[in-house]
Coordinates of N, CA, C and O in Angstrom, one line a residue:
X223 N -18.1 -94.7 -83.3 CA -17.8 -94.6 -81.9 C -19.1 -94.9 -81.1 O -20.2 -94.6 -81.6
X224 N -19.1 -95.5 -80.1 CA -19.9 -96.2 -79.3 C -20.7 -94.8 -78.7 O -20.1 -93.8 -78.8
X225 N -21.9 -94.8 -78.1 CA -22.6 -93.8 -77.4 C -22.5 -94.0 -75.9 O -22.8 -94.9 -75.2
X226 N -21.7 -92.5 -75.6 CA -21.3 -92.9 -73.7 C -22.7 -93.3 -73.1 O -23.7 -92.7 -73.4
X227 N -22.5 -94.4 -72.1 CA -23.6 -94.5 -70.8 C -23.3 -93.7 -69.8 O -22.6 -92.7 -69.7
X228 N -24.1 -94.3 -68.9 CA -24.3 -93.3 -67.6 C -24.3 -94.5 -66.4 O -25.5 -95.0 -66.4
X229 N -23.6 -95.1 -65.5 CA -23.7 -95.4 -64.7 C -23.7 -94.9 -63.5 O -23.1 -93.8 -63.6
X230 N -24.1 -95.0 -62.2 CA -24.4 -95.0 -61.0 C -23.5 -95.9 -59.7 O -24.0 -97.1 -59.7
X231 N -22.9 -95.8 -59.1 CA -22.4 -96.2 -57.9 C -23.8 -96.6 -56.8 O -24.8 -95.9 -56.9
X232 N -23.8 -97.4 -56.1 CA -24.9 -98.0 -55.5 C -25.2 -96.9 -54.3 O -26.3 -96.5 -54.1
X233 N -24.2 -96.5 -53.8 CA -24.2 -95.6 -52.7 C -24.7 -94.0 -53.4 O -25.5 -93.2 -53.0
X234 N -24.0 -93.9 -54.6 CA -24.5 -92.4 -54.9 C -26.0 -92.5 -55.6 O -26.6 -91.5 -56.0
X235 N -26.3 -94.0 -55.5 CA -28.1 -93.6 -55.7 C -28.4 -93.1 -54.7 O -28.6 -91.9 -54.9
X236 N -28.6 -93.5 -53.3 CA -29.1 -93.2 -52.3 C -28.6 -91.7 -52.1 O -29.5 -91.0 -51.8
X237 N -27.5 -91.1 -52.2 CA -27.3 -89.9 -52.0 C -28.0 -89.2 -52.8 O -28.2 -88.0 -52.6
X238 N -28.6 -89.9 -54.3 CA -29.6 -88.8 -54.6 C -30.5 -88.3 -54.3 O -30.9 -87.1 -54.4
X239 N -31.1 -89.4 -54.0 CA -32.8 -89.5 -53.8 C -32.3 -88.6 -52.2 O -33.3 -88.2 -51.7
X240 N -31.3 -88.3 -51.5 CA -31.3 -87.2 -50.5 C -31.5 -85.6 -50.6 O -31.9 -84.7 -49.9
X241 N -31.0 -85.8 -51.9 CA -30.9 -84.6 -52.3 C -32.0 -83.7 -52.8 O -32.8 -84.3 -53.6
X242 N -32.2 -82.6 -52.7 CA -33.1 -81.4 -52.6 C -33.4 -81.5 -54.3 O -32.6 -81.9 -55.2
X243 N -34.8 -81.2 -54.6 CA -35.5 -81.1 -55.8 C -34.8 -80.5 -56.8 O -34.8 -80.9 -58.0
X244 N -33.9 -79.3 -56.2 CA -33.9 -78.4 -57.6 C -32.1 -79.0 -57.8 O -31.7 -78.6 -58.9
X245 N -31.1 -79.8 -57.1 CA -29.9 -80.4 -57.4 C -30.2 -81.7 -58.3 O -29.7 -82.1 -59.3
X246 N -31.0 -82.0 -57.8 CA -31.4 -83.2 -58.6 C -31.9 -83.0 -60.4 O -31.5 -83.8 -61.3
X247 N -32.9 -81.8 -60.6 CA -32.7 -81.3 -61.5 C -31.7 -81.0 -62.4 O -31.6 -81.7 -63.4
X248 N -31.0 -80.3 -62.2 CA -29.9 -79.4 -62.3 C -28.5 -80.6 -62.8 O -27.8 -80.5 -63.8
X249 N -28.2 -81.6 -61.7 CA -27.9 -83.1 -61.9 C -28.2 -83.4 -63.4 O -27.3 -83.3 -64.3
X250 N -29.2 -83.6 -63.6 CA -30.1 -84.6 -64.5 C -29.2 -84.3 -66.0 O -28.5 -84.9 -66.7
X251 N -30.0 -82.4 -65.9 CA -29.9 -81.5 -67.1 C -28.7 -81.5 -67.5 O -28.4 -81.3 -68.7
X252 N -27.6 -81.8 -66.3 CA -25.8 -81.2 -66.8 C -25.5 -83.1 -67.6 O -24.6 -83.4 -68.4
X253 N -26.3 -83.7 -67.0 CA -25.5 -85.6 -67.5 C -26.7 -85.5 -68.9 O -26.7 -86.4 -69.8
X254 N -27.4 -84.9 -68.9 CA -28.2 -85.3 -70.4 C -27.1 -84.2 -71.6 O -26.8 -84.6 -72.7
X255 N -26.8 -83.2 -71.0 CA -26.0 -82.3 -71.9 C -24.8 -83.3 -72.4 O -24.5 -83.6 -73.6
X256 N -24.4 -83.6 -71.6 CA -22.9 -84.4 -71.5 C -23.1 -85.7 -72.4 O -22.1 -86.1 -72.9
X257 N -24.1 -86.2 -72.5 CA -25.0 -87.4 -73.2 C -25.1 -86.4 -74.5 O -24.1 -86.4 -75.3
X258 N -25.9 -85.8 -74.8 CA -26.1 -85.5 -76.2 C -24.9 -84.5 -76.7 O -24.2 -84.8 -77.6
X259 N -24.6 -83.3 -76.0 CA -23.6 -82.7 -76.9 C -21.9 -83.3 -76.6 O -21.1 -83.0 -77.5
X260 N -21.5 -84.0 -75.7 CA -20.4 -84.1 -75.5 C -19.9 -83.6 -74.4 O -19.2 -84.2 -73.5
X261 N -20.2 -82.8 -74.4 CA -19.5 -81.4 -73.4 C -20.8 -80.6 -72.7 O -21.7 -79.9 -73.3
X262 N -20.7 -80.9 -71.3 CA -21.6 -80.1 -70.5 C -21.9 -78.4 -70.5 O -20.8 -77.8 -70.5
X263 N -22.8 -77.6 -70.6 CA -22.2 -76.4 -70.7 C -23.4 -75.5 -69.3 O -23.5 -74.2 -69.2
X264 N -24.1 -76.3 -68.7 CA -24.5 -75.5 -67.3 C -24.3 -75.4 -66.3 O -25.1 -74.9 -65.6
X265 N -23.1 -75.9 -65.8 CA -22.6 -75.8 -64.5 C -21.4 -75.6 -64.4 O -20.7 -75.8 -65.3
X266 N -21.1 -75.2 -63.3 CA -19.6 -75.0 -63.1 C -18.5 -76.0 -63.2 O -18.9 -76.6 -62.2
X267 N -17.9 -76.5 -63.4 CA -17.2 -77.8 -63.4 C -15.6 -77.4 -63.1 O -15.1 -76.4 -63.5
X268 N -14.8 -78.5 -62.4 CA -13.7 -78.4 -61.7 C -13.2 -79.7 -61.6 O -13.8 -80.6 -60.9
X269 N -12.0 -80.0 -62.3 CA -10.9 -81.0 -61.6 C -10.7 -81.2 -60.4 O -10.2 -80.5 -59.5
X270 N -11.2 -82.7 -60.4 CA -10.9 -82.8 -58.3 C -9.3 -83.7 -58.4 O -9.1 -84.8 -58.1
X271 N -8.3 -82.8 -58.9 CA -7.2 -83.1 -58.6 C -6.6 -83.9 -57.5 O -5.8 -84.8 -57.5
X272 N -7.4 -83.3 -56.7 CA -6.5 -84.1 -55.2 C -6.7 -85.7 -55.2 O -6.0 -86.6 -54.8
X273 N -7.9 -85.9 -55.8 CA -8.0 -87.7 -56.1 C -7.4 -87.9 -57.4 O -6.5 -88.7 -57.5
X274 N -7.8 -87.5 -58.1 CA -7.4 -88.3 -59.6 C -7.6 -87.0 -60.6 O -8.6 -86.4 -60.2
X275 N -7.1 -86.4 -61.6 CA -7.4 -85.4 -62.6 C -8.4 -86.0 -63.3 O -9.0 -85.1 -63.9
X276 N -9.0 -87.4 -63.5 CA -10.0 -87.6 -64.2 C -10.8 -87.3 -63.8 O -11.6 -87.5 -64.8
X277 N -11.6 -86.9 -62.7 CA -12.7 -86.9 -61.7 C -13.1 -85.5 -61.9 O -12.2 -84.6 -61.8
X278 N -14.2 -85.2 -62.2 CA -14.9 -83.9 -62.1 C -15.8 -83.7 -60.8 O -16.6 -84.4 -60.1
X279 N -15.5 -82.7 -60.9 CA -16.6 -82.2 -60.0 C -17.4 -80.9 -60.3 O -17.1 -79.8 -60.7
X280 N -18.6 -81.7 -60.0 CA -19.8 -80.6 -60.7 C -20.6 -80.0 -59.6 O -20.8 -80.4 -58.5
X281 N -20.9 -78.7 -60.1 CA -21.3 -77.5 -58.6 C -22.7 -77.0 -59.1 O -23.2 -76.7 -60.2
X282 N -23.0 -77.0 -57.8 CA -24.7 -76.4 -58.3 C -24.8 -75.3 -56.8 O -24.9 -75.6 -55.6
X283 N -24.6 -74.1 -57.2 CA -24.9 -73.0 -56.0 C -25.7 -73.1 -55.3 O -26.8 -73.6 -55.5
X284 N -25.4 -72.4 -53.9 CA -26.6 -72.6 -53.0 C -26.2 -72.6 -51.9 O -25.0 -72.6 -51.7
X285 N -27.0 -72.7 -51.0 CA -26.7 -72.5 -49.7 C -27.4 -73.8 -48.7 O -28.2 -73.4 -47.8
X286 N -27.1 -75.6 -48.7 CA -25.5 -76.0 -49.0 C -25.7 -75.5 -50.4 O -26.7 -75.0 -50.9
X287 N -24.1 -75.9 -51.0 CA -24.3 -76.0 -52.1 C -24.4 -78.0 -52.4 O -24.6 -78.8 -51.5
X288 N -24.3 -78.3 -53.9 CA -24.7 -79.1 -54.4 C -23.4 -79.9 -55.2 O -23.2 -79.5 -56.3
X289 N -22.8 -80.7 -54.7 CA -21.7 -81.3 -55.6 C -21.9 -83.1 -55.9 O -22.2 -84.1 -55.2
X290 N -21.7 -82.9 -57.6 CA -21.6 -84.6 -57.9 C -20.1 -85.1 -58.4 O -19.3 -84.4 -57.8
X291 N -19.8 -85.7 -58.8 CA -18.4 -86.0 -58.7 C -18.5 -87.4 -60.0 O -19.4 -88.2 -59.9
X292 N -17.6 -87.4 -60.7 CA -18.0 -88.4 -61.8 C -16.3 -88.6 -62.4 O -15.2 -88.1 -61.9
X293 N -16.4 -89.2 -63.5 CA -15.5 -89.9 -64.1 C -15.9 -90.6 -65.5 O -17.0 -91.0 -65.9
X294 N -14.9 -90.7 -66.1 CA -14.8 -91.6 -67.5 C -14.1 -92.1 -67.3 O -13.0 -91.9 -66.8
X295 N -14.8 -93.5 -68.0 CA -13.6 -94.4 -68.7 C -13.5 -94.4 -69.8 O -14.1 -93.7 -70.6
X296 N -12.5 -95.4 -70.0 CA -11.7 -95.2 -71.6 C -12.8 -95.6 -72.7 O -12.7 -95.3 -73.8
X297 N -13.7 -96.3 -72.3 CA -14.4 -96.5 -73.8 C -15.8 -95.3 -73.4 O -16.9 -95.6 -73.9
X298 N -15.7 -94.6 -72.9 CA -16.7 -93.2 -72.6 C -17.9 -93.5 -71.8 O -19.0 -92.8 -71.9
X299 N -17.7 -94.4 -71.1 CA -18.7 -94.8 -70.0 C -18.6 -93.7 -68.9 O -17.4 -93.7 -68.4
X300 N -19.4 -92.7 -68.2 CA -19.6 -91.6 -67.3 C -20.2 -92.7 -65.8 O -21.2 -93.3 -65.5
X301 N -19.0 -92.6 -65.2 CA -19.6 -93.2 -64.2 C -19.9 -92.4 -62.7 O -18.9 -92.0 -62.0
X302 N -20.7 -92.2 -62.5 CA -21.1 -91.2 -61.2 C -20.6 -91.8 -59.9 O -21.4 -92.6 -59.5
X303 N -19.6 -91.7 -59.0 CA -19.0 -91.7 -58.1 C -19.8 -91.0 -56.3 O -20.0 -91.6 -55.2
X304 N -20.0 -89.8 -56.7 CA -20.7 -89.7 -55.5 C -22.1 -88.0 -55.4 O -22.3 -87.2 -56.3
X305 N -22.4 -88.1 -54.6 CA -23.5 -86.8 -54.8 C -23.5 -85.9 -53.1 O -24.0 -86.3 -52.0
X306 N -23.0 -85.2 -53.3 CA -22.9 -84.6 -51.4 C -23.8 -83.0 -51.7 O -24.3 -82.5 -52.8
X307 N -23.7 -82.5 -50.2 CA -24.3 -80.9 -49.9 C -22.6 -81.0 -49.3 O -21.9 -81.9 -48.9
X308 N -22.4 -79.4 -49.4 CA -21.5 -78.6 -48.9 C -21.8 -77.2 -48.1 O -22.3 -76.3 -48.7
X309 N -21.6 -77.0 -47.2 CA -22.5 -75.6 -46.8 C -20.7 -75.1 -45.9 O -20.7 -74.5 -44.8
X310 N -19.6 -75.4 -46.4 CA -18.2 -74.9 -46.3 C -17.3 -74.2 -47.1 O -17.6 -74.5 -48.3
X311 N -16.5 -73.4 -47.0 CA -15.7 -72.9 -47.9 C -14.6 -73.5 -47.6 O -14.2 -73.6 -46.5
X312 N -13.6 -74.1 -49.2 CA -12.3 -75.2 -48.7 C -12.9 -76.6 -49.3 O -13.9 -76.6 -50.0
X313 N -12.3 -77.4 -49.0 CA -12.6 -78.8 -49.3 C -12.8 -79.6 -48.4 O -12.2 -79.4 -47.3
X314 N -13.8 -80.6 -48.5 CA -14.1 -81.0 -47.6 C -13.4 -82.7 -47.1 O -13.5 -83.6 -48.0
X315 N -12.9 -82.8 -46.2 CA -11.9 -84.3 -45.8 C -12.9 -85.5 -46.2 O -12.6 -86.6 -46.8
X316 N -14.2 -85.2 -45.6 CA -15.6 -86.5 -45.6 C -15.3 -86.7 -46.8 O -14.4 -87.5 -47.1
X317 N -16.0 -85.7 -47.8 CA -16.3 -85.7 -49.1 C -15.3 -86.5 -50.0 O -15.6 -87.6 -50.3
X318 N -13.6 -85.7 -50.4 CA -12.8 -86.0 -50.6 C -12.3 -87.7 -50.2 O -11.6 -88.4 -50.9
X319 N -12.8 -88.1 -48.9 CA -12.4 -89.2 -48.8 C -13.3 -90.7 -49.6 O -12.8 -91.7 -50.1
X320 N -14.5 -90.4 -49.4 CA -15.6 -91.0 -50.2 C -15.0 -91.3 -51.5 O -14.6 -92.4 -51.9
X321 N -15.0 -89.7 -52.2 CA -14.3 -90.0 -53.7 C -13.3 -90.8 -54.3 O -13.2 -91.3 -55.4
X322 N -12.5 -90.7 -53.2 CA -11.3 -91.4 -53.2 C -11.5 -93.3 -53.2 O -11.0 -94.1 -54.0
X323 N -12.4 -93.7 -52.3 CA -12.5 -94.7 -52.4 C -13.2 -95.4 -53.3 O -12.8 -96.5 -53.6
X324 N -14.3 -94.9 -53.7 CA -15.6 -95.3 -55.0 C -14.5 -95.4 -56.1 O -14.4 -96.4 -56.8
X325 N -13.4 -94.3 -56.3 CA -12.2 -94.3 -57.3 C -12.1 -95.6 -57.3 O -12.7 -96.5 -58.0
X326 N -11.1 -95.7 -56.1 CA -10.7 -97.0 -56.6 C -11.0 -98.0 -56.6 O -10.1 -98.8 -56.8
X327 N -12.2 -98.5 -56.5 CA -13.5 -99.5 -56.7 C -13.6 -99.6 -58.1 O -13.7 -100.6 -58.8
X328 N -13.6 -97.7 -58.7 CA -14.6 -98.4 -59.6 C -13.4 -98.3 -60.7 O -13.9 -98.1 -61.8
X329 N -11.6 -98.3 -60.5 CA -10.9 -98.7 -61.2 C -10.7 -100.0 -61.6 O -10.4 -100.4 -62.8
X330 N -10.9 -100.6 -60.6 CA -10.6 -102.3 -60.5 C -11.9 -103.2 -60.5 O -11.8 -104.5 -60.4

């Protein structure tokens, strides 16, 4: 079996390099886990159902907090979709709507 990559969305580069030192960290640590063991195991992780069940969403606490949002494809390519702050309780319409679109870009 092939070894999953790690791609980037052009827009969620720039949303990283926005993001605060210790998310970016924290980022890094949960996509190298995910890279070497398979299965992430330091962060909280959640089905962002309302776009697609394939779509994860990964949480880093805090106050915002820290959300990345990612996806596989079928031959195990991790493709990172988007990177936001949240400082709300609920879902957020911006956020949610972003994801939704990078989705479907990065289906077709």
């Amino acid at each position: 079996m092939k070894k999953p990559t790690v791609s980037v969305c052009k827009p969620a580069e720039r949303e990283f390099k926005e993001l605060p030192e210790q998310f970016k960290k924290a980022f890094r640590t949960y996509i190298k886990e995910t890279l070497e063991k398979g299965e992430p195991t330091s962060l909280e992780t959640l089905r962002f159902k309302s776009v697609d069940p394939s779509i994860v969403e990964v949480k880093v606490k805090g106050r915002p907090a820290g959300r990345m949002f990612h996806t596989k494809s079928v031959n195990g390519q991790i493709q990172i979709l988007a990177f936001a702050t949240k400082s709300r309780n609920g879902q957020d319409p911006k956020i949610k709507s972003v994801v939704e679109g990078r989705f479907k870009a990065f289906k077709q």
